[in-house]
Coordinates of C-alpha atoms in Angstrom, one line a residue:
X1 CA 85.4 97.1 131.2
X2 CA 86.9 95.4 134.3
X3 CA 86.2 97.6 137.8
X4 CA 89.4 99.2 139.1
X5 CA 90.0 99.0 143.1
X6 CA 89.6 102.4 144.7
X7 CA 89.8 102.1 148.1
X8 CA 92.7 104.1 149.8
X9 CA 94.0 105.6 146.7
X10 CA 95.2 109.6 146.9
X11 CA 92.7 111.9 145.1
X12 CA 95.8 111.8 142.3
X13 CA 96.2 108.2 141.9
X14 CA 92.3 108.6 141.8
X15 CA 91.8 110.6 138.8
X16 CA 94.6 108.8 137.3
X17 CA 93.1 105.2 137.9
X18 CA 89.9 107.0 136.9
X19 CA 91.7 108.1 133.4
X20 CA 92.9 104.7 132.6
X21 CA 89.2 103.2 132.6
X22 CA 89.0 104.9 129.0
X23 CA 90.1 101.8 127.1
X24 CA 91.3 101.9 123.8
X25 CA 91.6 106.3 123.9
X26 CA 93.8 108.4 121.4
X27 CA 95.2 110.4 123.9
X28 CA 99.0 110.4 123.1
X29 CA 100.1 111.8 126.5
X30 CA 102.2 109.6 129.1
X31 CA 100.7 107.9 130.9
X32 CA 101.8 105.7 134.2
X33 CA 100.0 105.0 137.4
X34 CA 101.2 105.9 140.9
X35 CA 103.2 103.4 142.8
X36 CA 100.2 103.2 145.4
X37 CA 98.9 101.0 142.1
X38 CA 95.1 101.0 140.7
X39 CA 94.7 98.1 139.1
X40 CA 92.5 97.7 135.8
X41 CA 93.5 94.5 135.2
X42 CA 91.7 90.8 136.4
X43 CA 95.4 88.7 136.9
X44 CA 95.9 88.3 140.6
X45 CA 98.8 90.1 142.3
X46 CA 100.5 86.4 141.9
X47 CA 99.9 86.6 138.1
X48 CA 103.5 86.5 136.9
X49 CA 104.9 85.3 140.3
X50 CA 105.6 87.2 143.6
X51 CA 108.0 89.9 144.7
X52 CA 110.9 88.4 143.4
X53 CA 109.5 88.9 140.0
X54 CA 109.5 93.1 141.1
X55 CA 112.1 95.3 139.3
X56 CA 112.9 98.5 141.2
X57 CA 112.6 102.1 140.2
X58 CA 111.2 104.0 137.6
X59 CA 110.3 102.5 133.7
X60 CA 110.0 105.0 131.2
X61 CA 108.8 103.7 127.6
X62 CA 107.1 105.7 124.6
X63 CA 105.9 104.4 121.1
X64 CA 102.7 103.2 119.2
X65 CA 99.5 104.3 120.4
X66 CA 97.9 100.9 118.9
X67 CA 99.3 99.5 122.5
X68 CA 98.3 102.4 124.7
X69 CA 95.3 100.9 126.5
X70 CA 97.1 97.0 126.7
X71 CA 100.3 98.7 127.6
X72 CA 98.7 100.2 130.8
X73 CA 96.8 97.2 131.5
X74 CA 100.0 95.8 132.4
X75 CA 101.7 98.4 133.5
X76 CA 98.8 99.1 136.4
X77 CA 98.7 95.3 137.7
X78 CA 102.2 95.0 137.8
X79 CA 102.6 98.3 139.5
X80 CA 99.9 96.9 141.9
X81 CA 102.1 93.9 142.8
X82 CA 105.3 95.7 142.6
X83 CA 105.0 98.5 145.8
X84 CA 107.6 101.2 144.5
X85 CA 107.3 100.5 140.7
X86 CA 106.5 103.3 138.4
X87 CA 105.9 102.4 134.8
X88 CA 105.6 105.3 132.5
X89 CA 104.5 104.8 128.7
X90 CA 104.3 107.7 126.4
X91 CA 101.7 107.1 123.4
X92 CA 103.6 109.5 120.6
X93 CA 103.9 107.0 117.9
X94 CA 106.0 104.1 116.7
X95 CA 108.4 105.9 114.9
X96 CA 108.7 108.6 117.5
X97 CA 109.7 106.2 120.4
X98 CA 111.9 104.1 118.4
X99 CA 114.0 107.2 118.1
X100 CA 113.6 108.1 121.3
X101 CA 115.1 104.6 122.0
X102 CA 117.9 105.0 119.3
X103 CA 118.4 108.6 121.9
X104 CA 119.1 106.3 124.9
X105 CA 115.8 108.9 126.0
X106 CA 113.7 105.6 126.8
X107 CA 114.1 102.6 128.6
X108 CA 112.7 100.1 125.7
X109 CA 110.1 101.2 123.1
X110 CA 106.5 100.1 121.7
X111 CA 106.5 99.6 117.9
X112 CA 103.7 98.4 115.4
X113 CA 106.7 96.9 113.5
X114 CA 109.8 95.8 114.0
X115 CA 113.1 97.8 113.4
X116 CA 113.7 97.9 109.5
X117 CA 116.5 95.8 108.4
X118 CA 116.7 97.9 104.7
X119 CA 118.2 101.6 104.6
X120 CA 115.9 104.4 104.6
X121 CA 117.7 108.6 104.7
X122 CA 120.9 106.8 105.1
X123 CA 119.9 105.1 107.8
X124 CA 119.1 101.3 109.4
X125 CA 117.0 101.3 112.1
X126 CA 117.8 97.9 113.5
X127 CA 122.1 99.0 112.9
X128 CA 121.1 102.3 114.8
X129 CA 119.6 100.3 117.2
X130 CA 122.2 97.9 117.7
X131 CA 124.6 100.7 118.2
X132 CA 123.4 102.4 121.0
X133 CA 122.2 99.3 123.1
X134 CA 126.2 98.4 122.4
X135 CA 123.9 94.9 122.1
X136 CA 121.7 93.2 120.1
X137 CA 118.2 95.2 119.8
X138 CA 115.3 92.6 120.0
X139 CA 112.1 93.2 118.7
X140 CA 109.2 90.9 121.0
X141 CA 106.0 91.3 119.8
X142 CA 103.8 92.1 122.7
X143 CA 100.1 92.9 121.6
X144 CA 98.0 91.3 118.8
X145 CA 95.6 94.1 117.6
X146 CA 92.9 92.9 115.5
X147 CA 91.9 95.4 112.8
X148 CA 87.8 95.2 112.6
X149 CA 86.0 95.8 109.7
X150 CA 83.2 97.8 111.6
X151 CA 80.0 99.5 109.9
X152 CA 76.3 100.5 110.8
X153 CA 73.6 99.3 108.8
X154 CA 70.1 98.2 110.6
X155 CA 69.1 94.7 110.5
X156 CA 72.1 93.4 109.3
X157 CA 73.9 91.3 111.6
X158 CA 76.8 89.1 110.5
X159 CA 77.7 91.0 107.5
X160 CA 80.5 88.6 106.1
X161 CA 83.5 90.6 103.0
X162 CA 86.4 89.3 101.6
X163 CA 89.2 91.2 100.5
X164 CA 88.1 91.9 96.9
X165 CA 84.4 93.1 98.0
X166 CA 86.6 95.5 100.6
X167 CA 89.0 96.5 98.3
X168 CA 86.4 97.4 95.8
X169 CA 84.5 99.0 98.8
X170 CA 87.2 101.6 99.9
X171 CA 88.1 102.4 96.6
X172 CA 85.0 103.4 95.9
X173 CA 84.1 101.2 93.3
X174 CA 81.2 99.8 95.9
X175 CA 79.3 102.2 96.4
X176 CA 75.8 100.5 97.5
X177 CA 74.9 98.3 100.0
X178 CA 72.9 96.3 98.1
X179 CA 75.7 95.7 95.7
X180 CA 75.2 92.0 94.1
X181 CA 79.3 91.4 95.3
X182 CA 78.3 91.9 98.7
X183 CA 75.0 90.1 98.3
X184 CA 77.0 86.9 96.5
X185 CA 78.9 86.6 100.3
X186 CA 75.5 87.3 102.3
X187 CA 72.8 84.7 100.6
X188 CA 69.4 85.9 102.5
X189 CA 70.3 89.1 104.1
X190 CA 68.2 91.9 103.5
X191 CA 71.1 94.4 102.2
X192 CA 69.1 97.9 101.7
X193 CA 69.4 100.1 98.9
X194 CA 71.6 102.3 100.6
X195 CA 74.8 104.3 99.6
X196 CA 78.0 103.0 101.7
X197 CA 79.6 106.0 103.6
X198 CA 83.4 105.1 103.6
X199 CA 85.7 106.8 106.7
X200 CA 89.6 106.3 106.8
X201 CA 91.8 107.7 108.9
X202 CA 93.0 111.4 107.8
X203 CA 96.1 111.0 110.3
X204 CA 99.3 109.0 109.7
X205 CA 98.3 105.4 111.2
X206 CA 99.9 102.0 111.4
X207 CA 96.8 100.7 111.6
X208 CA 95.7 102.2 107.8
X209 CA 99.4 100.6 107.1
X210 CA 98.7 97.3 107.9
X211 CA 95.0 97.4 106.7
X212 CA 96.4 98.4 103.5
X213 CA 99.0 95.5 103.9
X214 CA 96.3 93.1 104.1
X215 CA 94.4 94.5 101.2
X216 CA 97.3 94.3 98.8
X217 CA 98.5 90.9 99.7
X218 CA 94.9 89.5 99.6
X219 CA 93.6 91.3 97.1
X220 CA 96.5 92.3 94.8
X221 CA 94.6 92.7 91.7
X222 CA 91.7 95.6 93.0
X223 CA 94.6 97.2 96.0
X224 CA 97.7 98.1 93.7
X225 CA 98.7 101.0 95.5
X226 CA 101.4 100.3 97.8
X227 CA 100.7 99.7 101.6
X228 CA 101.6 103.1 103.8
X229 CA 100.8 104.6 106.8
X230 CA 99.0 107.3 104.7
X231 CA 95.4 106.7 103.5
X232 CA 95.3 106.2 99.4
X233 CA 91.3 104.6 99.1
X234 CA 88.5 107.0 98.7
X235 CA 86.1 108.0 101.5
X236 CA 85.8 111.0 104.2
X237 CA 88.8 111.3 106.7
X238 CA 88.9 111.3 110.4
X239 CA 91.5 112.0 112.9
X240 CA 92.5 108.7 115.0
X241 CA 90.8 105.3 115.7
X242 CA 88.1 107.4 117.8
X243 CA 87.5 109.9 114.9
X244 CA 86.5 107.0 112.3
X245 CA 84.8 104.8 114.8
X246 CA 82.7 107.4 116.2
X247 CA 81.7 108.5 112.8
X248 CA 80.3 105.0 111.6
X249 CA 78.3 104.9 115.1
X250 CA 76.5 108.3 114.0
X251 CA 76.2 106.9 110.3
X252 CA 73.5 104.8 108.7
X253 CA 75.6 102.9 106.1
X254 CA 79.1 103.8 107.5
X255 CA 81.8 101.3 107.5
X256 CA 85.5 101.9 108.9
X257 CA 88.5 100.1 110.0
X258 CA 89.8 100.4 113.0
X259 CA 91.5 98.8 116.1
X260 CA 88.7 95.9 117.9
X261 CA 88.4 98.0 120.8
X262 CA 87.4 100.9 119.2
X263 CA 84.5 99.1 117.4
X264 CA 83.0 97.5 120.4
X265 CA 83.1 100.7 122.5
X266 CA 81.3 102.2 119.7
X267 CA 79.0 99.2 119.3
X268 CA 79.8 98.7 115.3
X269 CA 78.8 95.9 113.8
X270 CA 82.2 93.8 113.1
X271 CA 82.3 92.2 109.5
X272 CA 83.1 88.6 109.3
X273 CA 86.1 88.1 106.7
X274 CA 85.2 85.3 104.3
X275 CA 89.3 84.3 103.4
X276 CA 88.6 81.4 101.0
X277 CA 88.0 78.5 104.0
X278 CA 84.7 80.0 105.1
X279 CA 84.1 83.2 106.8
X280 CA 85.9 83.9 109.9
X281 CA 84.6 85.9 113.0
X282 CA 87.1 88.3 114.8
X283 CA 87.7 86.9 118.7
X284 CA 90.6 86.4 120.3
X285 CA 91.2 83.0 119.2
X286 CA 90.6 83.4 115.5
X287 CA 93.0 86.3 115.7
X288 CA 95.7 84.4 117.9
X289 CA 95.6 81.9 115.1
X290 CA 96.9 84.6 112.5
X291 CA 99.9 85.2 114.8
X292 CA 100.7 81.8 115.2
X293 CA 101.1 81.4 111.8
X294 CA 103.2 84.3 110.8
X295 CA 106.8 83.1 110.5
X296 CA 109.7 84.8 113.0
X297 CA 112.1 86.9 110.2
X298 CA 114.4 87.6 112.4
X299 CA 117.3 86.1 113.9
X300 CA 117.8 84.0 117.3
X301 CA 115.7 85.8 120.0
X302 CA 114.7 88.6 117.7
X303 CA 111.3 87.8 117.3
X304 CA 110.2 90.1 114.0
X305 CA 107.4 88.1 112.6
X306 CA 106.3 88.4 108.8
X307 CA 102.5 87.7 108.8
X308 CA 100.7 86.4 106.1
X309 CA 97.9 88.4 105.7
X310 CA 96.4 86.2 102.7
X311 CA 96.1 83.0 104.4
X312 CA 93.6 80.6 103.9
X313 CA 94.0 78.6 107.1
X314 CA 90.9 77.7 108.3
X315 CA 89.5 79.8 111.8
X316 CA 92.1 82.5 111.4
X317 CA 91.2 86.1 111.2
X318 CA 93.6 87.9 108.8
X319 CA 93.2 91.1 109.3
X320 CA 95.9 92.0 112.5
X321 CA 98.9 93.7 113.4
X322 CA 101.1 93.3 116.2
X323 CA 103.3 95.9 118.2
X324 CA 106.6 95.1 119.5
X325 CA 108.3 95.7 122.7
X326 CA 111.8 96.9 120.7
X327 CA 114.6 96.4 123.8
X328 CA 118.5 95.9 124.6
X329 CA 119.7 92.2 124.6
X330 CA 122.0 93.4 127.2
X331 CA 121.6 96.9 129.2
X332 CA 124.5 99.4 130.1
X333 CA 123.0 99.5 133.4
X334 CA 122.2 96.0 134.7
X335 CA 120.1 97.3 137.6
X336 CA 117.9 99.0 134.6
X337 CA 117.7 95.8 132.4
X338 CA 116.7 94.0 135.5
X339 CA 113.6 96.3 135.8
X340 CA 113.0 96.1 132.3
X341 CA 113.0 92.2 132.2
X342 CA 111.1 91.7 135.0
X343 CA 108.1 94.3 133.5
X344 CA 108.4 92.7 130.6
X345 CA 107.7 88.9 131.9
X346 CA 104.6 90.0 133.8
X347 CA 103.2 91.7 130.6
X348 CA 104.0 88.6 128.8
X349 CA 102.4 86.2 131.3
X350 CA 99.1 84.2 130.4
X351 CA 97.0 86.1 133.1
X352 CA 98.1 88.9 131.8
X353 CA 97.9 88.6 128.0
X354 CA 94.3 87.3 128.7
X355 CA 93.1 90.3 130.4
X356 CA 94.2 92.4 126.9
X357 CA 90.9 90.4 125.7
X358 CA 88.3 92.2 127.6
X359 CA 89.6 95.6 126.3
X360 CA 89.9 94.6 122.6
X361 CA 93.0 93.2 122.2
X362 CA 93.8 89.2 121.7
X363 CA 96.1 87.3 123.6
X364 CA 99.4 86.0 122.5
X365 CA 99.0 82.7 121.0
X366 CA 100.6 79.7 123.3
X367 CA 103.7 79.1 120.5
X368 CA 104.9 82.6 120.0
X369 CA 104.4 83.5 124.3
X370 CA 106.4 80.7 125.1
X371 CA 109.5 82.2 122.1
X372 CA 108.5 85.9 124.1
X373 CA 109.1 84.6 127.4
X374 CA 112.5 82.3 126.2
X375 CA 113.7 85.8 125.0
X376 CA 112.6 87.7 128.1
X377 CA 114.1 85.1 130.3
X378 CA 117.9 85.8 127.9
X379 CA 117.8 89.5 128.9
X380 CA 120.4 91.2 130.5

């Protein structure tokens, strides 16, 4: 955890720079920073350039809570190097804030997937979009969120699963640790004789959706139930990334998924993922490398990016998902799309997107920042 700045903050900016510290949390309530500006983030105040860089004003935003904790990263340094800026971001779920969006009720929203192109109750979210920006609605993926494998089993470091021993696993058809399919991918661990305690998320999660997205593309013959944001494996639920992550830490033979940060506050063990070219640790880079090889669906400077979570390229962790920034190609109110654009460059800058490291999250990789920044730099 990087150390926030304190000195000459107000006893309110205090307990709000104070509340920010708690990387990686579930609480859904907005959050923003005062314009006095606590910092929790390492890029300098020259990070994305100097005050000509500074929107004016007041941001509001509000979507997935996968981005919460990188979303405020940004938001605090820029607000730091921005005197007067107030960047407000309220964690109440992708498809709250896209509607919210669609309601001309926030300034830009945070999705863990792009705008749907196909019709769903009569309605297409990127049309809806479209309609009230009166523009194009681009969807820039933001934050790469690598989804850990985390468990809790002494003397077992390294643990390395592929997606048929996991699928197999949180269907229950695994139900011991010393399993000979999970002993096949670990040749001289010392796997105990021990039940496997599965925990999944009892709330409606984009991360169970694209956890279940990589289990069915990578494992299509053991996952055949189709990918959702509700949980349809076996095991005991728990509310939110915190719930199943501080479960497994209080559970010998526990194993989860959640969001990276969530496992290293809790101090899981994180499984390696063995993908077919050799088993692949989760760091920044080996996550970056999944990103960089997901393919852009969308159109021009609409960045929706279909990831292939069953590749076999070698180093890359497969197991991620990505939030969006989901904005207007060309605001109704210029001076507001020239705050928006100017938050939006310093959240995309290198400094910036390697500070999301240290609190779980992995950078942008260098060929889809530089298509982020070409469609930050087209914004009107």
């Amino acid at each position: 955890m990087k150390t926030q700045r304190l000195a000459g903050l107000s006893t309110i900016a205090l307990a709000g720079a104070l509340a920010l510290t708690a990387c990686g949390s579930d609480n859904n309530s907005s959050s923003g920073a005062s314009s006095s500006g606590a910092s929790s983030s390492g890029a300098s105040s020259s990070a994305a350039g100097g005050d000509a860089d500074c929107g004016k004003g007041t941001l509001n935003a509000e979507g997935s809570s996968a981005q919460k904790a990188a979303f405020e990263e940004a938001a605090n340094s820029y607000q730091e190097k921005c005197s007067g800026t107030t960047v407000n971001y309220n964690a109440t779920g992708s498809g709250a804030g896209i509607k919210q969006f669609i309601a001309k009720q926030a300034d830009f929203a945070g999705s863990d997937s792009a705008l749907k192109t196909k019709e769903k109750d009569g309605k297409i979210e990127q049309t809806e979009a479209d309609k009230a920006c009166a523009s194009p609605a681009w969807n820039l993926p933001m934050v790469t969120g690598p989804i850990a494998v985390g468990y809790n089993l002494k003397g077992v470091d390294g643990l390395v699963l592929n997606a048929d021993v996991m699928a197999d696993i949180f269907n229950g058809k695994i139900t011991k640790w010393n399993d000979p399919a999970i002993a096949k991918l670990n040749s001289g661990a010392s796997l105990p004789d021990k039940d496997i305690k599965v925990f999944f998320r009892s709330d409606e999660s984009g991360t169970t959706e694209n956890f279940t997205k990589y289990l069915q593309a990578a494992a299509p013959s053991k996952w055949t139930a189709e990918p959702g944001k509700k949980w349809t494996g076996k095991g005991e639920g728990k509310e939110k990334s915190a719930g199943v992550a501080g479960a497994v830490a209080s559970t010998e033979g526990g194993i989860t998924y959640a969001e990276w940060s969530y496992a290293k506050d809790n101090k899981l063990g994180i499984a390696k993922v063995d993908t077919g070219a050799g088993a692949v640790e989760l760091t920044g880079e080996s996550a970056g490398k999944a990103v960089a090889a997901a393919k852009v669906a969308g159109e021009g400077n609409n960045l929706a990016l279909k990831l292939d979570y069953a590749t076999k390229e070698a180093g890359a962790y497969p197991i991620v998902l990505v939030t969006y920034e989901i904005v207007c190609s060309k605001n109704a109110d210029a001076e507001k799309g020239e705050n928006v654009k100017a938050f939006l460059k310093h959240m995309a800058s290198a400094d910036v997107q390697k500070s999301f490291e240290e609190i779980g999250f992995a950078p942008l990789p260098t060929e889809v920042q530089g298509k982020v920044s070409t469609a930050i730099d087209a914004l009107q």
